[in-house]
Amino acid sequence: MEARRSNSFDASAAFDRCKHYRRRVLDVSQKVGALHVAPAFSCTEIVDSIYNHLMSGNGTVAGEDIFLMSKGHACILQYIILAECGVLTEEDLDRYCTPDGRLGTHPDYGTPGVAAATGSLGHGMGIAAGIAKAEQLLNRGSTTFLLLSDGECQEGSTWEAAMTAANLGLDNLVAFVDYNDFSGLERMSEGHKAFHPLADKFRSFGWDVEEVDGHNSSEIVRAVEARSGSKPFIAVCQTVKGKGVSYMENVPIWHYRSPNPEEYAQAIREIESTTL
């Protein structure tokens, strides 16, 4: 993958890519009994924007930008994009979550394109801050991109690392919160009222913050490109869990399960019918 920061952003191309990625997630879901489809769909535009516009490289060569998917349960989306980049193979995807495959249900260090093992939520911010500090010391000019779930922002370790990132002046750390208002089976706004407003909490810790529509690729890219660059930056992205499939949107069980053949067919039809 070539450097992308100087590329002009094409909203139509991003829309088509995201439809394609959602179809591929659904295809993989027909080969395994359990797949985190809805969490992958809530962050599709965010991860696409990172890999296909904001990052230089794909994190496989020293000095390139790095992406860390802290909400590791959505990693099937990252695997699919890495396969599109040629970092992983179609055979890898075919063997996803099988005994002879190398791709598990959460990212594992050592997998090409994967910066760290994640999925035990609450660790990503600390790992990303450490990587960003190391890159500063090496003076390689790279940016570390991080995707958090809103649920893991309940973890105290996230806030300890957020505070440290600001203290260290990690202006090369760009984070995103997939703010879909669900933590497993519970709405964050109902079960964790003190969690809100989330953006103000990051501001109080010394971060630059923007709130965006997490399914609007143009907004996501514009927010990142307009950041001051003097502090760590986070985009709080309003999203819908299961975005694009009517029976999945905001229905908790789709955090965990794969669609049956009839549900799969309906999901494909609905995704195919969406327009920009």
PDB file of C-alpha atoms in Angstrom:
ATOM      1  CA  MET A   1       0.000   0.000   0.000  1.00  0.00           C
ATOM      2  CA  GLU A   2       1.347   3.427  -0.915  1.00  0.00           C
ATOM      3  CA  ALA A   3       1.337   6.473   1.338  1.00  0.00           C
ATOM      4  CA  ARG A   4      -2.174   7.895   1.449  1.00  0.00           C
ATOM      5  CA  ARG A   5      -2.037  11.154   3.359  1.00  0.00           C
ATOM      6  CA  SER A   6      -1.703  13.242   0.237  1.00  0.00           C
ATOM      7  CA  ASN A   7      -4.513  11.430  -1.600  1.00  0.00           C
ATOM      8  CA  SER A   8      -7.702  13.353  -2.186  1.00  0.00           C
ATOM      9  CA  PHE A   9     -10.636  11.781  -0.401  1.00  0.00           C
ATOM     10  CA  ASP A  10     -13.277  10.114  -2.591  1.00  0.00           C
ATOM     11  CA  ALA A  11     -16.541   9.688  -0.637  1.00  0.00           C
ATOM     12  CA  SER A  12     -18.138   7.535  -3.323  1.00  0.00           C
ATOM     13  CA  ALA A  13     -15.212   5.125  -3.389  1.00  0.00           C
ATOM     14  CA  ALA A  14     -15.244   4.931   0.414  1.00  0.00           C
ATOM     15  CA  PHE A  15     -18.966   4.134   0.366  1.00  0.00           C
ATOM     16  CA  ASP A  16     -18.450   1.337  -2.149  1.00  0.00           C
ATOM     17  CA  ARG A  17     -15.550  -0.103  -0.159  1.00  0.00           C
ATOM     18  CA  CYS A  18     -17.619  -0.174   3.040  1.00  0.00           C
ATOM     19  CA  LYS A  19     -20.452  -2.015   1.294  1.00  0.00           C
ATOM     20  CA  HIS A  20     -17.916  -4.496   0.000  1.00  0.00           C
ATOM     21  CA  TYR A  21     -16.378  -5.013   3.439  1.00  0.00           C
ATOM     22  CA  ARG A  22     -19.785  -5.627   5.017  1.00  0.00           C
ATOM     23  CA  ARG A  23     -20.606  -8.214   2.355  1.00  0.00           C
ATOM     24  CA  ARG A  24     -17.325  -9.974   3.026  1.00  0.00           C
ATOM     25  CA  VAL A  25     -17.932 -10.015   6.785  1.00  0.00           C
ATOM     26  CA  LEU A  26     -21.299 -11.656   6.104  1.00  0.00           C
ATOM     27  CA  ASP A  27     -19.649 -14.197   3.810  1.00  0.00           C
ATOM     28  CA  VAL A  28     -17.178 -15.181   6.521  1.00  0.00           C
ATOM     29  CA  SER A  29     -20.046 -15.405   8.999  1.00  0.00           C
ATOM     30  CA  GLN A  30     -21.466 -18.324   7.011  1.00  0.00           C
ATOM     31  CA  LYS A  31     -18.364 -20.416   7.716  1.00  0.00           C
ATOM     32  CA  VAL A  32     -18.203 -20.030  11.495  1.00  0.00           C
ATOM     33  CA  GLY A  33     -20.744 -20.406  14.246  1.00  0.00           C
ATOM     34  CA  ALA A  34     -19.972 -17.178  16.050  1.00  0.00           C
ATOM     35  CA  LEU A  35     -18.773 -13.906  14.617  1.00  0.00           C
ATOM     36  CA  HIS A  36     -19.009 -10.367  15.913  1.00  0.00           C
ATOM     37  CA  VAL A  37     -20.889  -9.013  12.916  1.00  0.00           C
ATOM     38  CA  ALA A  38     -22.636  -6.035  14.519  1.00  0.00           C
ATOM     39  CA  PRO A  39     -19.484  -4.638  16.210  1.00  0.00           C
ATOM     40  CA  ALA A  40     -17.659  -4.870  12.873  1.00  0.00           C
ATOM     41  CA  PHE A  41     -20.458  -3.033  11.088  1.00  0.00           C
ATOM     42  CA  SER A  42     -20.484  -0.155  13.591  1.00  0.00           C
ATOM     43  CA  CYS A  43     -16.832   0.660  12.905  1.00  0.00           C
ATOM     44  CA  THR A  44     -16.621  -0.092   9.164  1.00  0.00           C
ATOM     45  CA  GLU A  45     -16.362   3.524   7.975  1.00  0.00           C
ATOM     46  CA  ILE A  46     -13.850   4.352  10.714  1.00  0.00           C
ATOM     47  CA  VAL A  47     -11.475   1.504   9.894  1.00  0.00           C
ATOM     48  CA  ASP A  48     -11.847   2.059   6.157  1.00  0.00           C
ATOM     49  CA  SER A  49     -10.949   5.743   6.580  1.00  0.00           C
ATOM     50  CA  ILE A  50      -7.871   4.844   8.590  1.00  0.00           C
ATOM     51  CA  TYR A  51      -6.491   2.205   6.219  1.00  0.00           C
ATOM     52  CA  ASN A  52      -7.531   3.680   2.917  1.00  0.00           C
ATOM     53  CA  HIS A  53      -6.930   7.368   3.467  1.00  0.00           C
ATOM     54  CA  LEU A  54      -5.308   8.384   6.747  1.00  0.00           C
ATOM     55  CA  MET A  55      -2.510   5.855   7.159  1.00  0.00           C
ATOM     56  CA  SER A  56       0.773   5.785   5.354  1.00  0.00           C
ATOM     57  CA  GLY A  57       1.439   2.117   4.641  1.00  0.00           C
ATOM     58  CA  ASN A  58      -0.325  -0.631   6.543  1.00  0.00           C
ATOM     59  CA  GLY A  59       1.835  -1.005   9.623  1.00  0.00           C
ATOM     60  CA  THR A  60       3.990  -3.835   8.317  1.00  0.00           C
ATOM     61  CA  VAL A  61       7.192  -1.846   7.738  1.00  0.00           C
ATOM     62  CA  ALA A  62       9.154   0.022  10.426  1.00  0.00           C
ATOM     63  CA  GLY A  63       8.443   3.730  10.294  1.00  0.00           C
ATOM     64  CA  GLU A  64       5.012   3.363   8.679  1.00  0.00           C
ATOM     65  CA  ASP A  65       1.893   4.474  10.496  1.00  0.00           C
ATOM     66  CA  ILE A  66       0.468   1.889  12.882  1.00  0.00           C
ATOM     67  CA  PHE A  67      -3.111   0.840  13.546  1.00  0.00           C
ATOM     68  CA  LEU A  68      -4.233  -0.800  16.765  1.00  0.00           C
ATOM     69  CA  MET A  69      -7.740  -2.265  16.967  1.00  0.00           C
ATOM     70  CA  SER A  70      -8.355  -2.215  20.700  1.00  0.00           C
ATOM     71  CA  LYS A  71     -11.929  -3.492  20.243  1.00  0.00           C
ATOM     72  CA  GLY A  72     -10.412  -6.749  19.102  1.00  0.00           C
ATOM     73  CA  HIS A  73     -13.723  -8.586  18.778  1.00  0.00           C
ATOM     74  CA  ALA A  74     -14.308  -6.661  15.511  1.00  0.00           C
ATOM     75  CA  CYS A  75     -11.036  -7.886  14.018  1.00  0.00           C
ATOM     76  CA  ILE A  76     -12.675  -9.747  11.128  1.00  0.00           C
ATOM     77  CA  LEU A  77     -13.008  -6.322   9.491  1.00  0.00           C
ATOM     78  CA  GLN A  78      -9.294  -5.631   9.953  1.00  0.00           C
ATOM     79  CA  TYR A  79      -8.435  -9.084   8.543  1.00  0.00           C
ATOM     80  CA  ILE A  80     -10.557  -8.457   5.456  1.00  0.00           C
ATOM     81  CA  ILE A  81      -8.914  -5.092   4.800  1.00  0.00           C
ATOM     82  CA  LEU A  82      -5.450  -6.577   5.345  1.00  0.00           C
ATOM     83  CA  ALA A  83      -6.332  -9.287   2.831  1.00  0.00           C
ATOM     84  CA  GLU A  84      -7.391  -6.604   0.355  1.00  0.00           C
ATOM     85  CA  CYS A  85      -3.973  -4.984   0.903  1.00  0.00           C
ATOM     86  CA  GLY A  86      -2.184  -8.276   0.243  1.00  0.00           C
ATOM     87  CA  VAL A  87      -0.881  -8.533   3.807  1.00  0.00           C
ATOM     88  CA  LEU A  88      -3.098 -11.556   4.527  1.00  0.00           C
ATOM     89  CA  THR A  89      -4.389 -14.073   1.994  1.00  0.00           C
ATOM     90  CA  GLU A  90      -7.750 -15.417   0.928  1.00  0.00           C
ATOM     91  CA  GLU A  91      -6.631 -18.751   2.329  1.00  0.00           C
ATOM     92  CA  ASP A  92      -6.132 -17.054   5.694  1.00  0.00           C
ATOM     93  CA  LEU A  93      -9.728 -15.824   5.588  1.00  0.00           C
ATOM     94  CA  ASP A  94     -10.997 -19.231   4.476  1.00  0.00           C
ATOM     95  CA  ARG A  95      -9.326 -20.743   7.532  1.00  0.00           C
ATOM     96  CA  TYR A  96     -10.527 -18.047   9.925  1.00  0.00           C
ATOM     97  CA  CYS A  97     -11.164 -19.485  13.353  1.00  0.00           C
ATOM     98  CA  THR A  98     -10.236 -23.044  12.343  1.00  0.00           C
ATOM     99  CA  PRO A  99      -7.597 -25.299  13.953  1.00  0.00           C
ATOM    100  CA  ASP A 100      -5.250 -25.046  10.961  1.00  0.00           C
ATOM    101  CA  GLY A 101      -5.723 -21.300  10.452  1.00  0.00           C
ATOM    102  CA  ARG A 102      -3.731 -18.397  11.892  1.00  0.00           C
ATOM    103  CA  LEU A 103      -6.601 -15.930  12.349  1.00  0.00           C
ATOM    104  CA  GLY A 104      -8.479 -16.131  15.622  1.00  0.00           C
ATOM    105  CA  THR A 105     -11.511 -14.294  16.900  1.00  0.00           C
ATOM    106  CA  HIS A 106      -9.260 -11.629  18.386  1.00  0.00           C
ATOM    107  CA  PRO A 107      -6.063 -10.105  16.953  1.00  0.00           C
ATOM    108  CA  ASP A 108      -2.864 -11.800  18.003  1.00  0.00           C
ATOM    109  CA  TYR A 109       0.640 -10.348  17.945  1.00  0.00           C
ATOM    110  CA  GLY A 110       2.650 -12.019  15.209  1.00  0.00           C
ATOM    111  CA  THR A 111      -0.173 -11.943  12.682  1.00  0.00           C
ATOM    112  CA  PRO A 112       0.992  -9.799   9.746  1.00  0.00           C
ATOM    113  CA  GLY A 113      -0.391  -6.266  10.069  1.00  0.00           C
ATOM    114  CA  VAL A 114      -1.433  -6.718  13.698  1.00  0.00           C
ATOM    115  CA  ALA A 115       0.457  -4.439  16.090  1.00  0.00           C
ATOM    116  CA  ALA A 116      -0.592  -6.087  19.346  1.00  0.00           C
ATOM    117  CA  ALA A 117      -2.846  -8.737  20.829  1.00  0.00           C
ATOM    118  CA  THR A 118      -6.123  -7.100  21.815  1.00  0.00           C
ATOM    119  CA  GLY A 119      -9.575  -8.066  22.882  1.00  0.00           C
ATOM    120  CA  SER A 120      -9.112  -7.950  26.604  1.00  0.00           C
ATOM    121  CA  LEU A 121     -10.676  -4.531  26.594  1.00  0.00           C
ATOM    122  CA  GLY A 122      -9.024  -1.551  28.207  1.00  0.00           C
ATOM    123  CA  HIS A 123      -5.457  -2.286  27.151  1.00  0.00           C
ATOM    124  CA  GLY A 124      -5.372  -0.620  23.753  1.00  0.00           C
ATOM    125  CA  MET A 125      -4.922   2.941  24.938  1.00  0.00           C
ATOM    126  CA  GLY A 126      -1.879   2.017  27.028  1.00  0.00           C
ATOM    127  CA  ILE A 127      -0.281   0.006  24.224  1.00  0.00           C
ATOM    128  CA  ALA A 128      -0.943   2.734  21.676  1.00  0.00           C
ATOM    129  CA  ALA A 129       0.502   5.408  23.956  1.00  0.00           C
ATOM    130  CA  GLY A 130       3.641   3.314  24.398  1.00  0.00           C
ATOM    131  CA  ILE A 131       4.015   2.789  20.656  1.00  0.00           C
ATOM    132  CA  ALA A 132       3.455   6.505  19.970  1.00  0.00           C
ATOM    133  CA  LYS A 133       6.093   7.472  22.548  1.00  0.00           C
ATOM    134  CA  ALA A 134       8.574   5.007  21.077  1.00  0.00           C
ATOM    135  CA  GLU A 135       7.965   6.412  17.598  1.00  0.00           C
ATOM    136  CA  GLN A 136       8.547   9.931  18.941  1.00  0.00           C
ATOM    137  CA  LEU A 137      11.873   8.862  20.434  1.00  0.00           C
ATOM    138  CA  LEU A 138      12.856   7.198  17.167  1.00  0.00           C
ATOM    139  CA  ASN A 139      11.840  10.385  15.335  1.00  0.00           C
ATOM    140  CA  ARG A 140      10.381   8.427  12.425  1.00  0.00           C
ATOM    141  CA  GLY A 141       7.409  10.717  11.870  1.00  0.00           C
ATOM    142  CA  SER A 142       4.799   7.993  12.108  1.00  0.00           C
ATOM    143  CA  THR A 143       1.300   8.298  13.519  1.00  0.00           C
ATOM    144  CA  THR A 144      -0.316   5.676  15.738  1.00  0.00           C
ATOM    145  CA  PHE A 145      -4.024   5.156  15.071  1.00  0.00           C
ATOM    146  CA  LEU A 146      -6.211   3.540  17.728  1.00  0.00           C
ATOM    147  CA  LEU A 147      -9.808   2.317  17.689  1.00  0.00           C
ATOM    148  CA  LEU A 148     -11.573   1.974  21.053  1.00  0.00           C
ATOM    149  CA  SER A 149     -15.023   0.652  21.839  1.00  0.00           C
ATOM    150  CA  ASP A 150     -17.187   2.818  24.055  1.00  0.00           C
ATOM    151  CA  GLY A 151     -17.587  -0.123  26.433  1.00  0.00           C
ATOM    152  CA  GLU A 152     -13.878  -0.319  27.164  1.00  0.00           C
ATOM    153  CA  CYS A 153     -13.854   3.342  28.134  1.00  0.00           C
ATOM    154  CA  GLN A 154     -15.322   2.068  31.406  1.00  0.00           C
ATOM    155  CA  GLU A 155     -11.895   0.602  32.155  1.00  0.00           C
ATOM    156  CA  GLY A 156      -9.711   2.675  34.453  1.00  0.00           C
ATOM    157  CA  SER A 157      -6.626   1.662  32.501  1.00  0.00           C
ATOM    158  CA  THR A 158      -7.992   3.557  29.500  1.00  0.00           C
ATOM    159  CA  TRP A 159      -8.086   6.792  31.479  1.00  0.00           C
ATOM    160  CA  GLU A 160      -4.689   6.295  33.092  1.00  0.00           C
ATOM    161  CA  ALA A 161      -3.190   5.915  29.636  1.00  0.00           C
ATOM    162  CA  ALA A 162      -5.204   8.832  28.218  1.00  0.00           C
ATOM    163  CA  MET A 163      -3.831  11.072  30.942  1.00  0.00           C
ATOM    164  CA  THR A 164      -0.307   9.821  30.305  1.00  0.00           C
ATOM    165  CA  ALA A 165      -0.648  10.411  26.565  1.00  0.00           C
ATOM    166  CA  ALA A 166      -1.462  14.066  27.167  1.00  0.00           C
ATOM    167  CA  ASN A 167       1.306  14.419  29.743  1.00  0.00           C
ATOM    168  CA  LEU A 168       3.810  13.003  27.261  1.00  0.00           C
ATOM    169  CA  GLY A 169       2.640  15.322  24.500  1.00  0.00           C
ATOM    170  CA  LEU A 170       1.797  12.447  22.141  1.00  0.00           C
ATOM    171  CA  ASP A 171       0.705  14.552  19.200  1.00  0.00           C
ATOM    172  CA  ASN A 172       1.316  11.506  16.982  1.00  0.00           C
ATOM    173  CA  LEU A 173      -1.534   9.553  18.598  1.00  0.00           C
ATOM    174  CA  VAL A 174      -4.912   9.641  16.811  1.00  0.00           C
ATOM    175  CA  ALA A 175      -7.739   7.689  18.434  1.00  0.00           C
ATOM    176  CA  PHE A 176     -11.364   6.927  17.625  1.00  0.00           C
ATOM    177  CA  VAL A 177     -14.197   5.794  19.873  1.00  0.00           C
ATOM    178  CA  ASP A 178     -16.818   3.570  18.247  1.00  0.00           C
ATOM    179  CA  TYR A 179     -19.628   5.191  20.249  1.00  0.00           C
ATOM    180  CA  ASN A 180     -22.508   2.814  19.480  1.00  0.00           C
ATOM    181  CA  ASP A 181     -23.983   3.044  22.996  1.00  0.00           C
ATOM    182  CA  PHE A 182     -23.835  -0.687  23.630  1.00  0.00           C
ATOM    183  CA  SER A 183     -21.628  -2.629  25.992  1.00  0.00           C
ATOM    184  CA  GLY A 184     -22.329  -6.272  25.210  1.00  0.00           C
ATOM    185  CA  LEU A 185     -25.996  -6.619  26.061  1.00  0.00           C
ATOM    186  CA  GLU A 186     -26.556  -3.267  27.772  1.00  0.00           C
ATOM    187  CA  ARG A 187     -27.009   0.296  26.567  1.00  0.00           C
ATOM    188  CA  MET A 188     -24.247   2.478  27.982  1.00  0.00           C
ATOM    189  CA  SER A 189     -26.619   5.443  28.345  1.00  0.00           C
ATOM    190  CA  GLU A 190     -28.908   3.397  30.604  1.00  0.00           C
ATOM    191  CA  GLY A 191     -26.455   1.356  32.634  1.00  0.00           C
ATOM    192  CA  HIS A 192     -23.608   3.853  32.930  1.00  0.00           C
ATOM    193  CA  LYS A 193     -25.108   7.336  33.021  1.00  0.00           C
ATOM    194  CA  ALA A 194     -21.988   8.929  34.510  1.00  0.00           C
ATOM    195  CA  PHE A 195     -20.143   7.864  31.362  1.00  0.00           C
ATOM    196  CA  HIS A 196     -21.635  10.822  29.506  1.00  0.00           C
ATOM    197  CA  PRO A 197     -20.649  13.228  28.056  1.00  0.00           C
ATOM    198  CA  LEU A 198     -17.644  11.252  26.860  1.00  0.00           C
ATOM    199  CA  ALA A 199     -16.052  13.958  24.713  1.00  0.00           C
ATOM    200  CA  ASP A 200     -15.780  16.343  27.662  1.00  0.00           C
ATOM    201  CA  LYS A 201     -13.888  13.725  29.640  1.00  0.00           C
ATOM    202  CA  PHE A 202     -11.206  13.423  26.987  1.00  0.00           C
ATOM    203  CA  ARG A 203     -10.968  17.234  26.761  1.00  0.00           C
ATOM    204  CA  SER A 204     -10.451  17.418  30.511  1.00  0.00           C
ATOM    205  CA  PHE A 205      -7.536  15.009  30.136  1.00  0.00           C
ATOM    206  CA  GLY A 206      -5.810  17.331  27.677  1.00  0.00           C
ATOM    207  CA  TRP A 207      -6.862  15.878  24.322  1.00  0.00           C
ATOM    208  CA  ASP A 208      -8.121  17.570  21.193  1.00  0.00           C
ATOM    209  CA  VAL A 209     -11.589  16.145  20.571  1.00  0.00           C
ATOM    210  CA  GLU A 210     -14.112  16.170  17.743  1.00  0.00           C
ATOM    211  CA  GLU A 211     -17.541  14.526  17.686  1.00  0.00           C
ATOM    212  CA  VAL A 212     -18.538  13.120  14.299  1.00  0.00           C
ATOM    213  CA  ASP A 213     -21.019  10.844  12.555  1.00  0.00           C
ATOM    214  CA  GLY A 214     -19.108   7.563  12.552  1.00  0.00           C
ATOM    215  CA  HIS A 215     -20.812   6.402   9.368  1.00  0.00           C
ATOM    216  CA  ASN A 216     -19.918   9.537   7.442  1.00  0.00           C
ATOM    217  CA  SER A 217     -16.467   8.877   6.013  1.00  0.00           C
ATOM    218  CA  SER A 218     -16.055  12.478   4.885  1.00  0.00           C
ATOM    219  CA  GLU A 219     -16.655  13.775   8.409  1.00  0.00           C
ATOM    220  CA  ILE A 220     -14.214  11.283   9.873  1.00  0.00           C
ATOM    221  CA  VAL A 221     -11.414  12.177   7.485  1.00  0.00           C
ATOM    222  CA  ARG A 222     -12.054  15.913   7.711  1.00  0.00           C
ATOM    223  CA  ALA A 223     -11.954  15.851  11.519  1.00  0.00           C
ATOM    224  CA  VAL A 224      -8.599  14.078  11.591  1.00  0.00           C
ATOM    225  CA  GLU A 225      -7.018  16.200   8.888  1.00  0.00           C
ATOM    226  CA  ALA A 226      -8.168  19.418  10.627  1.00  0.00           C
ATOM    227  CA  ARG A 227      -6.722  18.518  14.043  1.00  0.00           C
ATOM    228  CA  SER A 228      -4.288  20.977  15.562  1.00  0.00           C
ATOM    229  CA  GLY A 229      -1.485  18.430  15.747  1.00  0.00           C
ATOM    230  CA  SER A 230      -0.289  19.785  19.066  1.00  0.00           C
ATOM    231  CA  LYS A 231      -2.017  17.215  21.322  1.00  0.00           C
ATOM    232  CA  PRO A 232      -3.245  13.643  21.163  1.00  0.00           C
ATOM    233  CA  PHE A 233      -6.473  13.635  19.176  1.00  0.00           C
ATOM    234  CA  ILE A 234      -9.641  11.613  19.475  1.00  0.00           C
ATOM    235  CA  ALA A 235     -12.747  11.467  17.292  1.00  0.00           C
ATOM    236  CA  VAL A 236     -15.823  10.414  19.248  1.00  0.00           C
ATOM    237  CA  CYS A 237     -17.780   8.681  16.492  1.00  0.00           C
ATOM    238  CA  GLN A 238     -21.545   8.283  16.853  1.00  0.00           C
ATOM    239  CA  THR A 239     -22.334   4.888  15.346  1.00  0.00           C
ATOM    240  CA  VAL A 240     -25.057   2.253  15.115  1.00  0.00           C
ATOM    241  CA  LYS A 241     -24.293  -1.292  16.117  1.00  0.00           C
ATOM    242  CA  GLY A 242     -25.125  -3.561  13.178  1.00  0.00           C
ATOM    243  CA  LYS A 243     -25.272  -0.584  10.802  1.00  0.00           C
ATOM    244  CA  GLY A 244     -26.802  -1.407   7.419  1.00  0.00           C
ATOM    245  CA  VAL A 245     -28.917  -4.451   8.338  1.00  0.00           C
ATOM    246  CA  SER A 246     -32.352  -3.660   9.772  1.00  0.00           C
ATOM    247  CA  TYR A 247     -32.719  -6.674  12.037  1.00  0.00           C
ATOM    248  CA  MET A 248     -29.228  -6.231  13.465  1.00  0.00           C
ATOM    249  CA  GLU A 249     -29.247  -2.506  14.198  1.00  0.00           C
ATOM    250  CA  ASN A 250     -29.168  -1.940  17.965  1.00  0.00           C
ATOM    251  CA  VAL A 251     -30.273  -5.530  18.693  1.00  0.00           C
ATOM    252  CA  PRO A 252     -27.873  -6.869  21.340  1.00  0.00           C
ATOM    253  CA  ILE A 253     -27.771 -10.551  20.313  1.00  0.00           C
ATOM    254  CA  TRP A 254     -25.952  -9.586  17.103  1.00  0.00           C
ATOM    255  CA  HIS A 255     -22.943  -8.664  19.181  1.00  0.00           C
ATOM    256  CA  TYR A 256     -22.212 -12.393  19.185  1.00  0.00           C
ATOM    257  CA  ARG A 257     -24.000 -14.519  16.624  1.00  0.00           C
ATOM    258  CA  SER A 258     -23.816 -15.246  12.901  1.00  0.00           C
ATOM    259  CA  PRO A 259     -26.890 -15.018  10.641  1.00  0.00           C
ATOM    260  CA  ASN A 260     -28.552 -18.188   9.382  1.00  0.00           C
ATOM    261  CA  PRO A 261     -28.888 -18.611   5.583  1.00  0.00           C
ATOM    262  CA  GLU A 262     -32.205 -16.748   5.390  1.00  0.00           C
ATOM    263  CA  GLU A 263     -30.908 -13.920   7.556  1.00  0.00           C
ATOM    264  CA  TYR A 264     -27.728 -13.823   5.503  1.00  0.00           C
ATOM    265  CA  ALA A 265     -29.695 -13.440   2.262  1.00  0.00           C
ATOM    266  CA  GLN A 266     -31.748 -10.592   3.714  1.00  0.00           C
ATOM    267  CA  ALA A 267     -28.630  -8.845   5.027  1.00  0.00           C
ATOM    268  CA  ILE A 268     -26.975  -9.019   1.614  1.00  0.00           C
ATOM    269  CA  ARG A 269     -30.084  -7.589  -0.058  1.00  0.00           C
ATOM    270  CA  GLU A 270     -30.259  -4.695   2.394  1.00  0.00           C
ATOM    271  CA  ILE A 271     -26.575  -3.831   2.069  1.00  0.00           C
ATOM    272  CA  GLU A 272     -26.765  -4.000  -1.716  1.00  0.00           C
ATOM    273  CA  SER A 273     -29.725  -1.609  -1.696  1.00  0.00           C
ATOM    274  CA  THR A 274     -28.045   1.145   0.317  1.00  0.00           C
ATOM    275  CA  THR A 275     -27.118   4.337  -1.500  1.00  0.00           C
ATOM    276  CA  LEU A 276     -24.776   7.185  -0.699  1.00  0.00           C
TER     277      LEU A 276
END
